[in-house]
Coordinates of C-alpha atoms in Angstrom, one line a residue:
Chain A
M1 CA 79.5 106.1 109.7
E2 CA 76.5 108.4 109.8
G3 CA 77.3 112.0 110.0
F4 CA 80.9 111.6 108.9
R5 CA 82.2 112.0 105.4
F6 CA 86.0 111.6 106.0
S7 CA 87.9 108.7 107.4
T8 CA 91.5 107.4 107.6
E9 CA 92.8 103.9 108.2
I10 CA 95.2 103.1 111.1
V11 CA 96.9 99.8 112.0
V12 CA 97.9 99.6 115.7
R13 CA 101.6 99.5 116.0
F14 CA 103.4 97.3 118.5
A15 CA 105.1 100.4 120.0
E16 CA 101.7 101.8 120.7
T17 CA 100.7 99.0 123.0
D18 CA 101.4 99.0 126.8
A19 CA 101.8 96.3 129.4
Q20 CA 98.0 95.9 129.7
G21 CA 98.2 94.4 126.2
I22 CA 96.2 97.1 124.5
A23 CA 97.1 100.4 122.8
H24 CA 98.0 103.0 125.4
H25 CA 95.1 105.6 125.7
A26 CA 97.5 108.4 124.6
S27 CA 97.9 106.7 121.3
F28 CA 94.4 107.6 120.3
L29 CA 95.3 111.3 120.4
V30 CA 98.0 110.6 117.8
W31 CA 95.6 108.8 115.6
L32 CA 93.0 111.6 115.8
E33 CA 95.8 113.9 114.7
V34 CA 96.6 111.7 111.8
A35 CA 93.0 111.8 110.8
R36 CA 92.9 115.6 111.1
I37 CA 95.9 116.0 108.9
G38 CA 94.5 113.6 106.4
Y39 CA 91.3 115.6 106.4
L40 CA 93.2 118.8 105.7
A41 CA 95.3 117.1 103.0
E42 CA 92.1 116.0 101.2
H43 CA 90.0 119.1 101.7
A44 CA 92.2 122.2 102.4
G45 CA 95.5 121.9 100.7
G46 CA 97.2 120.2 103.7
Y47 CA 98.4 121.4 107.0
R48 CA 101.4 122.9 105.3
A49 CA 99.0 125.2 103.3
I50 CA 97.9 126.7 106.7
Q51 CA 101.5 127.0 107.9
E52 CA 102.6 128.7 104.7
Q53 CA 100.2 131.5 105.6
G54 CA 102.0 132.0 108.9
I55 CA 99.3 130.4 110.9
E56 CA 99.6 127.6 113.5
A57 CA 96.7 125.6 114.8
L58 CA 97.1 124.8 118.5
T59 CA 95.2 122.1 120.3
T60 CA 93.3 123.7 123.2
G61 CA 91.1 120.8 124.3
V62 CA 90.6 117.1 124.1
E63 CA 87.6 115.0 125.1
L64 CA 87.6 111.2 124.5
R65 CA 85.6 108.3 125.7
Y66 CA 87.0 104.7 125.3
F67 CA 84.5 101.9 124.9
R68 CA 86.9 99.1 124.0
G69 CA 90.6 98.5 123.9
A70 CA 92.5 98.4 120.6
Q71 CA 95.0 95.7 120.2
F72 CA 98.3 95.3 118.3
D73 CA 97.7 94.9 114.6
D74 CA 94.0 95.9 114.8
R75 CA 92.7 97.8 111.8
L76 CA 90.9 101.0 112.8
T77 CA 88.9 103.5 110.9
V78 CA 89.1 107.0 112.3
W79 CA 86.2 109.2 111.2
A80 CA 86.7 112.9 111.5
R81 CA 84.6 116.0 110.8
C82 CA 85.3 119.7 111.3
V83 CA 82.7 121.7 113.2
D84 CA 82.0 124.9 115.0
L85 CA 84.3 127.2 113.0
R86 CA 84.1 130.7 114.7
G87 CA 86.6 133.5 114.6
A88 CA 90.0 131.9 115.5
R89 CA 88.5 128.6 116.8
F90 CA 87.3 125.3 115.4
R91 CA 86.6 121.8 116.6
Y92 CA 86.9 118.3 115.2
E93 CA 84.7 115.4 116.2
Y94 CA 85.8 111.7 115.8
A95 CA 84.6 108.2 115.9
V96 CA 87.0 105.3 116.0
E97 CA 85.9 101.9 114.7
R98 CA 87.7 98.6 114.8
V99 CA 87.4 96.7 111.5
H100 CA 87.3 92.9 112.1
P101 CA 88.8 90.5 109.5
D102 CA 85.3 89.6 108.4
G103 CA 84.5 93.2 107.6
T104 CA 82.2 93.9 110.6
V105 CA 82.9 97.1 112.5
E106 CA 82.7 98.0 116.2
L107 CA 82.8 101.5 117.7
I108 CA 85.7 101.6 120.2
A109 CA 86.0 105.4 120.9
R110 CA 84.4 108.8 120.4
G111 CA 85.7 112.2 121.0
S112 CA 86.5 115.7 120.0
T113 CA 89.4 118.1 119.9
S114 CA 89.3 122.0 120.1
H115 CA 91.7 124.2 118.2
A116 CA 92.8 127.8 118.0
T117 CA 94.6 129.5 115.1
V118 CA 97.4 131.8 116.1
D119 CA 100.0 133.8 114.3
A120 CA 103.1 131.6 114.0
E121 CA 105.4 134.5 115.1
T122 CA 103.5 136.3 117.7
H123 CA 101.2 133.4 118.9
R124 CA 98.3 135.9 119.0
P125 CA 94.9 134.7 117.8
V126 CA 94.3 134.9 114.0
R127 CA 90.9 134.6 112.4
L128 CA 90.4 131.5 110.3
P129 CA 90.9 132.5 106.6
Q130 CA 87.8 132.5 104.4
W131 CA 89.2 129.8 102.2
F132 CA 89.4 127.5 105.2
H133 CA 85.7 128.1 106.0
D134 CA 84.9 127.4 102.3
A135 CA 87.0 124.3 102.2
V136 CA 85.3 122.8 105.3
A137 CA 81.9 123.8 104.0
R138 CA 82.6 121.9 100.8
A139 CA 84.0 119.0 102.7
E140 CA 81.1 118.6 105.0
S141 CA 78.4 119.0 102.4
S142 CA 79.9 116.9 99.6
S143 CA 78.9 113.3 99.1
R144 CA 81.6 110.9 100.2
T145 CA 84.1 110.1 97.5
Chain B
M1 CA 97.0 124.4 144.7
E2 CA 93.6 124.7 146.4
G3 CA 91.7 121.5 146.5
F4 CA 94.6 119.3 145.8
R5 CA 96.8 117.5 148.3
F6 CA 99.0 115.4 146.0
S7 CA 101.4 116.5 143.3
T8 CA 104.3 115.2 141.3
E9 CA 107.1 117.0 139.4
I10 CA 107.8 116.6 135.7
V11 CA 110.5 118.1 133.5
V12 CA 109.5 118.3 129.9
R13 CA 111.7 115.9 127.8
F14 CA 113.0 116.9 124.4
A15 CA 111.4 113.8 122.9
E16 CA 108.1 115.1 124.1
T17 CA 108.2 118.3 122.1
D18 CA 107.0 118.6 118.5
A19 CA 107.7 120.8 115.5
Q20 CA 105.5 123.5 117.0
G21 CA 108.3 123.9 119.6
I22 CA 106.1 122.9 122.5
A23 CA 105.2 119.6 124.2
H24 CA 102.9 117.5 122.0
H25 CA 99.4 117.6 123.5
A26 CA 99.4 113.8 123.9
S27 CA 102.4 114.1 126.3
F28 CA 100.1 115.5 128.9
L29 CA 98.2 112.2 129.1
V30 CA 101.5 110.5 129.9
W31 CA 102.2 113.0 132.7
L32 CA 98.7 112.6 134.2
E33 CA 99.4 108.9 134.3
V34 CA 102.7 109.5 136.1
A35 CA 100.9 111.6 138.6
R36 CA 98.2 108.9 139.1
I37 CA 100.8 106.3 139.7
G38 CA 102.7 108.5 142.1
Y39 CA 99.4 109.1 144.0
L40 CA 98.8 105.3 144.2
A41 CA 102.4 104.7 145.4
E42 CA 102.0 107.3 148.1
H43 CA 98.5 106.4 149.3
A44 CA 97.5 103.0 148.2
G45 CA 100.5 100.7 148.1
G46 CA 101.2 101.4 144.4
Y47 CA 99.6 100.3 141.2
R48 CA 101.3 96.9 141.6
A49 CA 99.2 96.4 144.8
I50 CA 96.1 96.7 142.7
Q51 CA 97.4 94.4 140.0
E52 CA 98.4 91.8 142.6
Q53 CA 94.8 91.5 143.5
G54 CA 94.1 90.5 139.9
I55 CA 92.5 93.9 139.1
E56 CA 93.4 96.2 136.2
A57 CA 92.3 99.8 136.1
L58 CA 91.3 100.8 132.5
T59 CA 91.1 104.4 131.3
T60 CA 87.6 104.9 130.0
G61 CA 87.7 108.7 129.4
V62 CA 89.9 111.7 129.1
E63 CA 89.0 115.4 129.2
L64 CA 91.7 118.1 129.0
R65 CA 91.9 121.8 128.4
Y66 CA 95.2 123.4 127.5
F67 CA 95.7 127.0 128.4
R68 CA 99.4 127.4 127.6
G69 CA 102.1 125.4 125.8
A70 CA 104.8 123.6 127.8
Q71 CA 108.3 123.9 126.5
F72 CA 111.4 121.7 126.5
D73 CA 113.0 121.6 130.0
D74 CA 110.0 123.4 131.7
R75 CA 109.4 122.2 135.2
L76 CA 105.8 121.3 135.8
T77 CA 103.8 120.4 138.9
V78 CA 101.0 117.9 138.2
W79 CA 98.3 118.1 140.9
A80 CA 96.0 115.0 141.1
R81 CA 93.1 114.0 143.3
C82 CA 90.9 110.9 143.2
V83 CA 87.1 111.6 143.1
D84 CA 83.8 109.9 142.5
L85 CA 84.5 106.4 143.6
R86 CA 81.4 104.3 142.9
G87 CA 81.2 100.6 142.3
A88 CA 83.8 99.7 139.7
R89 CA 84.5 103.3 138.6
F90 CA 86.5 106.3 139.8
R91 CA 87.9 109.5 138.4
Y92 CA 91.0 111.6 138.7
E93 CA 91.1 115.4 138.4
Y94 CA 94.3 117.3 137.5
A95 CA 95.8 120.7 137.3
V96 CA 99.1 121.2 135.6
E97 CA 101.3 124.2 136.6
R98 CA 104.5 125.5 135.1
V99 CA 107.1 126.5 137.8
H100 CA 109.2 129.4 136.6
P101 CA 112.8 129.7 137.7
D102 CA 111.8 132.5 140.1
G103 CA 109.3 130.2 141.8
T104 CA 106.1 131.7 140.4
V105 CA 103.6 129.3 139.0
E106 CA 101.2 129.5 136.0
L107 CA 98.3 127.2 135.4
I108 CA 98.7 125.6 131.9
A109 CA 96.2 122.8 131.8
R110 CA 93.3 121.2 133.7
G111 CA 91.5 117.9 133.1
S112 CA 90.2 114.6 134.3
T113 CA 90.4 110.9 133.5
S114 CA 87.8 108.3 134.1
H115 CA 88.6 104.7 135.0
A116 CA 87.0 101.3 135.4
T117 CA 88.3 98.4 137.4
V118 CA 88.1 95.0 135.7
D119 CA 89.2 91.5 136.5
A120 CA 92.6 91.1 134.9
E121 CA 91.7 87.7 133.4
T122 CA 88.0 88.0 132.4
H123 CA 88.0 91.8 131.8
R124 CA 84.6 92.0 133.6
P125 CA 83.9 94.8 136.0
V126 CA 85.1 94.4 139.6
R127 CA 84.0 96.6 142.4
L128 CA 86.8 98.7 143.9
P129 CA 88.1 97.0 147.1
Q130 CA 87.2 98.6 150.4
W131 CA 90.9 99.3 151.2
F132 CA 91.1 101.4 148.0
H133 CA 88.1 103.5 149.2
D134 CA 89.7 103.8 152.6
A135 CA 93.1 104.8 151.1
V136 CA 91.6 107.5 148.9
A137 CA 89.5 108.8 151.8
R138 CA 92.6 109.1 153.9
A139 CA 94.6 110.7 151.1
E140 CA 92.0 113.3 150.3
S141 CA 91.3 114.2 153.9
S142 CA 94.9 114.3 155.2
S143 CA 96.9 117.5 155.5
R144 CA 99.5 117.7 152.8
T145 CA 102.9 116.2 153.8
Chain C
M1 CA 130.0 102.7 137.6
E2 CA 133.6 102.5 136.6
G3 CA 134.6 105.0 133.9
F4 CA 131.5 107.2 134.4
R5 CA 131.2 110.3 136.5
F6 CA 127.6 111.4 135.6
S7 CA 124.3 109.6 136.0
T8 CA 120.7 110.4 136.1
E9 CA 117.7 108.5 137.6
I10 CA 114.8 107.3 135.5
V11 CA 111.6 105.5 136.7
V12 CA 110.0 103.5 133.9
R13 CA 106.6 104.9 133.0
F14 CA 103.6 102.8 132.3
A15 CA 103.3 104.5 128.9
E16 CA 106.8 103.3 128.0
T17 CA 105.9 99.6 128.3
D18 CA 104.6 97.5 125.5
A19 CA 102.5 94.4 125.1
Q20 CA 105.6 92.2 125.9
G21 CA 105.2 93.6 129.4
I22 CA 108.6 95.4 129.3
A23 CA 109.7 98.9 128.3
H24 CA 109.7 99.3 124.5
H25 CA 113.2 99.3 123.1
A26 CA 112.8 102.8 121.7
S27 CA 112.2 104.1 125.2
F28 CA 115.8 103.6 126.0
L29 CA 116.8 106.3 123.4
V30 CA 114.6 108.8 125.2
W31 CA 116.2 107.9 128.5
L32 CA 119.7 108.3 127.0
E33 CA 118.6 111.8 125.8
V34 CA 117.4 112.7 129.2
A35 CA 120.8 111.7 130.6
R36 CA 122.6 113.7 127.9
I37 CA 120.6 116.8 128.7
G38 CA 121.2 116.3 132.4
Y39 CA 124.9 116.1 131.7
L40 CA 124.8 119.3 129.7
A41 CA 122.8 121.0 132.5
E42 CA 125.3 120.0 135.1
H43 CA 128.5 120.6 133.2
A44 CA 127.9 123.0 130.2
G45 CA 125.2 125.4 131.1
G46 CA 122.4 123.3 129.7
Y47 CA 121.3 122.5 126.1
R48 CA 119.8 125.9 125.9
A49 CA 123.3 127.4 126.3
I50 CA 124.3 125.6 123.1
Q51 CA 121.1 126.6 121.3
E52 CA 121.6 130.3 122.3
Q53 CA 124.8 130.3 120.3
G54 CA 122.8 129.3 117.2
I55 CA 124.0 125.7 117.3
E56 CA 121.9 122.6 117.1
A57 CA 123.3 119.2 118.0
L58 CA 121.9 116.5 115.7
T59 CA 121.9 112.8 116.5
T60 CA 123.8 111.0 113.6
G61 CA 124.1 107.5 115.1
V62 CA 122.8 105.2 117.7
E63 CA 124.2 101.8 118.9
L64 CA 122.6 100.0 121.8
R65 CA 122.7 96.5 123.3
Y66 CA 120.0 95.3 125.5
F67 CA 120.9 92.6 128.1
R68 CA 117.7 92.6 130.2
G69 CA 114.2 94.1 129.9
A70 CA 113.1 97.0 132.0
Q71 CA 109.7 96.8 133.6
F72 CA 107.1 99.3 134.7
D73 CA 108.2 101.2 137.8
D74 CA 111.7 99.9 137.6
R75 CA 114.3 102.5 138.9
L76 CA 117.1 102.9 136.5
T77 CA 120.4 104.7 136.6
V78 CA 121.6 106.0 133.3
W79 CA 125.4 106.6 133.2
A80 CA 126.7 109.0 130.5
R81 CA 130.1 110.3 129.4
C82 CA 131.0 112.5 126.5
V83 CA 133.9 111.3 124.4
D84 CA 135.7 111.7 121.1
L85 CA 135.1 115.5 120.6
R86 CA 136.6 116.4 117.2
G87 CA 135.7 119.3 115.0
A88 CA 131.9 119.3 114.7
R89 CA 131.4 115.9 116.1
F90 CA 131.2 114.2 119.5
R91 CA 129.9 111.0 121.0
Y92 CA 128.2 109.9 124.2
E93 CA 128.6 106.5 125.8
Y94 CA 126.1 105.0 128.3
A95 CA 125.4 102.2 130.7
V96 CA 121.9 101.6 132.0
E97 CA 121.5 99.8 135.4
R98 CA 118.4 98.6 137.2
V99 CA 118.4 99.5 140.9
H100 CA 116.7 96.8 142.9
P101 CA 114.7 97.7 146.0
D102 CA 117.5 96.2 148.1
G103 CA 120.0 98.5 146.5
T104 CA 121.8 96.0 144.3
V105 CA 122.3 97.0 140.7
E106 CA 122.2 95.0 137.4
L107 CA 123.5 96.2 134.1
I108 CA 120.6 96.1 131.6
A109 CA 121.9 98.0 128.5
R110 CA 125.0 99.6 127.1
G111 CA 125.3 101.9 124.1
S112 CA 126.5 105.1 122.4
T113 CA 125.1 108.0 120.4
S114 CA 127.0 110.1 117.8
H115 CA 126.3 113.8 117.3
A116 CA 127.1 116.6 114.9
T117 CA 126.9 120.3 115.6
V118 CA 125.3 122.4 112.9
D119 CA 124.3 126.0 112.5
A120 CA 120.7 126.3 113.5
E121 CA 119.8 128.4 110.4
T122 CA 121.9 126.9 107.6
H123 CA 122.3 123.4 109.0
R124 CA 125.9 123.4 108.0
P125 CA 128.5 121.9 110.3
V126 CA 129.9 124.2 113.0
R127 CA 133.0 123.4 115.1
L128 CA 132.3 122.7 118.7
P129 CA 133.0 125.9 120.7
Q130 CA 136.2 125.8 122.9
W131 CA 134.1 126.3 126.0
F132 CA 132.3 123.1 125.2
H133 CA 135.6 121.2 125.0
D134 CA 136.7 122.8 128.3
A135 CA 133.4 121.9 130.0
V136 CA 133.6 118.3 128.9
A137 CA 137.3 118.1 129.9
R138 CA 136.4 119.4 133.4
A139 CA 133.4 117.1 133.6
E140 CA 135.3 113.9 132.7
S141 CA 138.3 114.6 135.0
S142 CA 136.4 115.9 138.0
S143 CA 135.7 113.6 140.9
R144 CA 132.0 112.7 141.1
T145 CA 129.9 115.1 143.1
Chain D
M1 CA 116.9 99.2 96.7
E2 CA 119.6 96.7 95.8
G3 CA 119.8 93.8 98.1
F4 CA 116.3 94.3 99.6
R5 CA 113.1 92.7 98.4
F6 CA 110.7 93.9 101.1
S7 CA 109.6 97.5 101.9
T8 CA 106.9 99.3 103.7
E9 CA 105.7 102.9 103.4
I10 CA 105.6 105.4 106.3
V11 CA 104.3 108.9 106.4
V12 CA 106.0 111.0 109.2
R13 CA 103.4 111.9 111.8
F14 CA 103.3 115.3 113.4
A15 CA 103.5 113.7 116.8
E16 CA 106.8 112.1 115.7
T17 CA 108.6 115.4 115.2
D18 CA 110.4 117.3 117.9
A19 CA 111.4 120.9 118.5
Q20 CA 114.3 120.6 116.0
G21 CA 111.5 120.5 113.4
I22 CA 112.5 116.9 112.3
A23 CA 111.3 113.4 113.3
H24 CA 112.8 112.5 116.7
H25 CA 115.6 109.9 116.2
A26 CA 113.7 107.4 118.4
S27 CA 110.8 107.4 115.9
F28 CA 113.0 105.5 113.4
L29 CA 113.1 102.5 115.7
V30 CA 109.3 102.5 115.6
W31 CA 109.3 102.6 111.8
L32 CA 111.8 99.7 111.6
E33 CA 109.5 97.7 113.8
V34 CA 106.6 98.5 111.5
A35 CA 108.7 97.2 108.6
R36 CA 109.7 94.1 110.5
I37 CA 106.0 93.3 111.3
G38 CA 105.0 94.0 107.7
Y39 CA 107.7 91.6 106.6
L40 CA 106.5 88.9 108.9
A41 CA 102.9 89.5 107.8
E42 CA 103.9 89.1 104.2
H43 CA 106.3 86.2 104.5
A44 CA 105.8 84.3 107.8
G45 CA 102.1 84.4 108.7
G46 CA 102.5 87.5 110.8
Y47 CA 104.0 88.2 114.2
R48 CA 100.9 86.6 115.8
A49 CA 101.9 83.3 114.2
I50 CA 105.1 83.4 116.1
Q51 CA 103.3 84.4 119.4
E52 CA 100.8 81.6 118.9
Q53 CA 103.6 79.1 119.2
G54 CA 104.5 80.5 122.6
I55 CA 107.5 82.4 121.3
E56 CA 108.4 86.0 121.8
A57 CA 111.1 87.8 119.7
L58 CA 113.0 90.2 121.9
T59 CA 115.1 93.1 120.6
T60 CA 118.6 92.6 121.8
G61 CA 120.4 95.3 119.8
V62 CA 120.0 98.3 117.6
E63 CA 122.5 100.1 115.3
L64 CA 121.4 103.1 113.3
R65 CA 123.1 105.8 111.3
Y66 CA 121.1 108.9 110.3
F67 CA 122.2 110.8 107.1
R68 CA 119.4 113.3 106.8
G69 CA 116.5 114.4 109.0
A70 CA 112.9 113.3 108.2
Q71 CA 110.3 116.0 108.3
F72 CA 106.6 116.1 109.1
D73 CA 104.5 114.5 106.2
D74 CA 107.6 113.1 104.5
R75 CA 106.9 109.9 102.7
L76 CA 109.5 107.2 103.5
T77 CA 110.2 103.8 102.2
V78 CA 111.6 101.4 104.9
W79 CA 113.5 98.5 103.3
A80 CA 114.0 95.4 105.5
R81 CA 115.7 92.0 105.1
C82 CA 116.1 89.2 107.6
V83 CA 119.7 87.9 107.9
D84 CA 122.0 85.8 110.1
L85 CA 119.4 83.3 111.4
R86 CA 121.2 81.0 113.9
G87 CA 119.8 79.0 116.8
A88 CA 117.7 81.4 118.8
R89 CA 119.0 84.6 117.1
F90 CA 118.4 86.6 113.9
R91 CA 119.0 90.1 112.6
Y92 CA 117.2 92.6 110.4
E93 CA 118.9 95.1 108.2
Y94 CA 117.2 98.3 107.0
A95 CA 117.5 101.2 104.6
V96 CA 115.2 104.2 105.0
E97 CA 114.6 106.4 101.9
R98 CA 112.7 109.6 101.6
V99 CA 110.4 109.7 98.5
H100 CA 110.2 113.2 97.1
P101 CA 107.0 114.4 95.4
D102 CA 108.7 114.1 92.0
G103 CA 109.4 110.4 92.7
T104 CA 113.2 110.7 93.3
V105 CA 114.5 109.0 96.4
E106 CA 117.2 109.9 98.9
L107 CA 118.8 107.5 101.5
I108 CA 118.3 109.0 104.9
A109 CA 119.2 106.2 107.3
R110 CA 120.7 102.7 107.5
G111 CA 120.7 100.3 110.4
S112 CA 120.1 96.9 111.8
T113 CA 118.4 95.3 114.8
S114 CA 119.3 92.0 116.6
H115 CA 116.7 89.7 118.0
A116 CA 116.5 86.6 120.3
T117 CA 113.6 84.2 120.4
V118 CA 112.5 83.2 123.9
D119 CA 109.7 81.1 125.4
A120 CA 106.9 83.5 126.3
E121 CA 106.4 81.9 129.7
T122 CA 109.9 81.1 130.9
H123 CA 111.8 83.7 128.9
R124 CA 114.5 81.1 128.1
P125 CA 116.0 81.0 124.6
V126 CA 114.1 78.9 122.1
R127 CA 115.5 77.9 118.7
L128 CA 113.8 79.5 115.7
P129 CA 111.3 77.0 114.3
Q130 CA 112.2 75.4 110.9
W131 CA 109.2 77.0 109.2
F132 CA 110.6 80.4 110.1
H133 CA 113.9 79.5 108.5
D134 CA 112.0 78.3 105.4
A135 CA 109.8 81.4 105.3
V136 CA 112.8 83.8 105.4
A137 CA 114.7 81.7 102.8
R138 CA 111.7 82.0 100.5
A139 CA 111.3 85.7 101.2
E140 CA 114.9 86.6 100.6
S141 CA 115.2 84.5 97.4
S142 CA 111.9 85.4 95.7
S143 CA 111.7 88.1 93.1
R144 CA 110.0 91.2 94.5
T145 CA 106.2 91.2 94.1

């Protein structure tokens, strides 16, 4: 998808559906998190690399628009990019596509999450380490692998 | 809370926490839904009343800002109000407060959800019934019980 | 329910249902945990009292039989009793009833969970404190409040 | 793992952990379901093939023993086999292994689930179709692919 270099694949679990017969809207937040963690694993040594420096990344905001429902067993591609790194804050933007069996795709949701980095002990804001800035800069400028 | 007439009480479940030691950010969406359903039960005959007319209310958008984490066993008040009813669309706005054992409260999140009403069979948009408009008008103008 | 002195009330949340139109079977484990925590709050100073002694109670086993589905908005009574305290182990037994609007009840599930107490730091087994034995003995012999 | 021919891979999601720092015990039920559905996809045309015949498979029982906790980002192998097909009932047995980065594995849980097939409309018991018996017989006798 234009503007995105990273994506991860999700298959909708039965436990994620609700009585409307579609994935519950809160499930999307879990998928965005899976994508974020996959992004960090590929580009920044994984979320554990951040934690090992005594830093936690809190989620401070969520914004999501749903265009279509996702159904049990649907294959989804969750696109993610890291943007707006400043001080102790950063954001992720996402696009969620359904991949049909014939290979065509359909945009079903778009959104973003906001994050703040804090000291794991004191929970006070901690500036993003330079290596994180560098890793994101590399990730967002590289051609897709 | 000023501007809200309806609220529901939530106690944070252990299963809703994550390895950061606080409630996972997706849990808030579930609590907002509990508040929405409580609102409909009190003011509009319940969600089942809507379903019995062959209407489903889909969630089409979510926007949430988290100011503080919620911890296991915290008592929360989720304030909800229904706004912007137009055609086949409406929104809810929310404020989530933590209630401390001494009775003081602390705002921990604010947000909104957007919804569209569709025919349960065809999934085509259906205008909100007049009784729903009336019920919300009564709910939002009444003094709090 | 005969043989049980403690119960807690649950209302089935929409997010707990799945595409079969009933509560997902994993939701029951969450409700049993809510009942366990309510039991500890009423009889043993709460789960936090245990944690404050540097003890964690791990779940080591689950056994559950489902007789009927639970539906969105159903009111359930989860009965719980603590049994078989020995060394660093104890069990809970449960019965889950649906409470119909007319007040009649229907047994929908029975089960048990097994637990081990460990040191929160070392994760090595720790014998149940005597006050926990005493609290459970009082709880299970008292007349229902 | 001896006695099992089918397995599926799971990576523990952050949302699946709890404040004890390990995956919540209810998460295992979701993973067993993912394995069951993967089994059906590989051997019996998928769960949708069953649904398309107007049959639903309900979960009527769960039995699970946890030997070790699973942590965020752990890679797990969930082994599954279908056993005891009789009339309108069948069971699955499972073993859950953690796969360490060095490739060694560690058994962390074992369990089983019981299921009943019912008519999707009437919810009355329906005998397992012969093709399902045949598919399971083939699956359990085949050499692992």
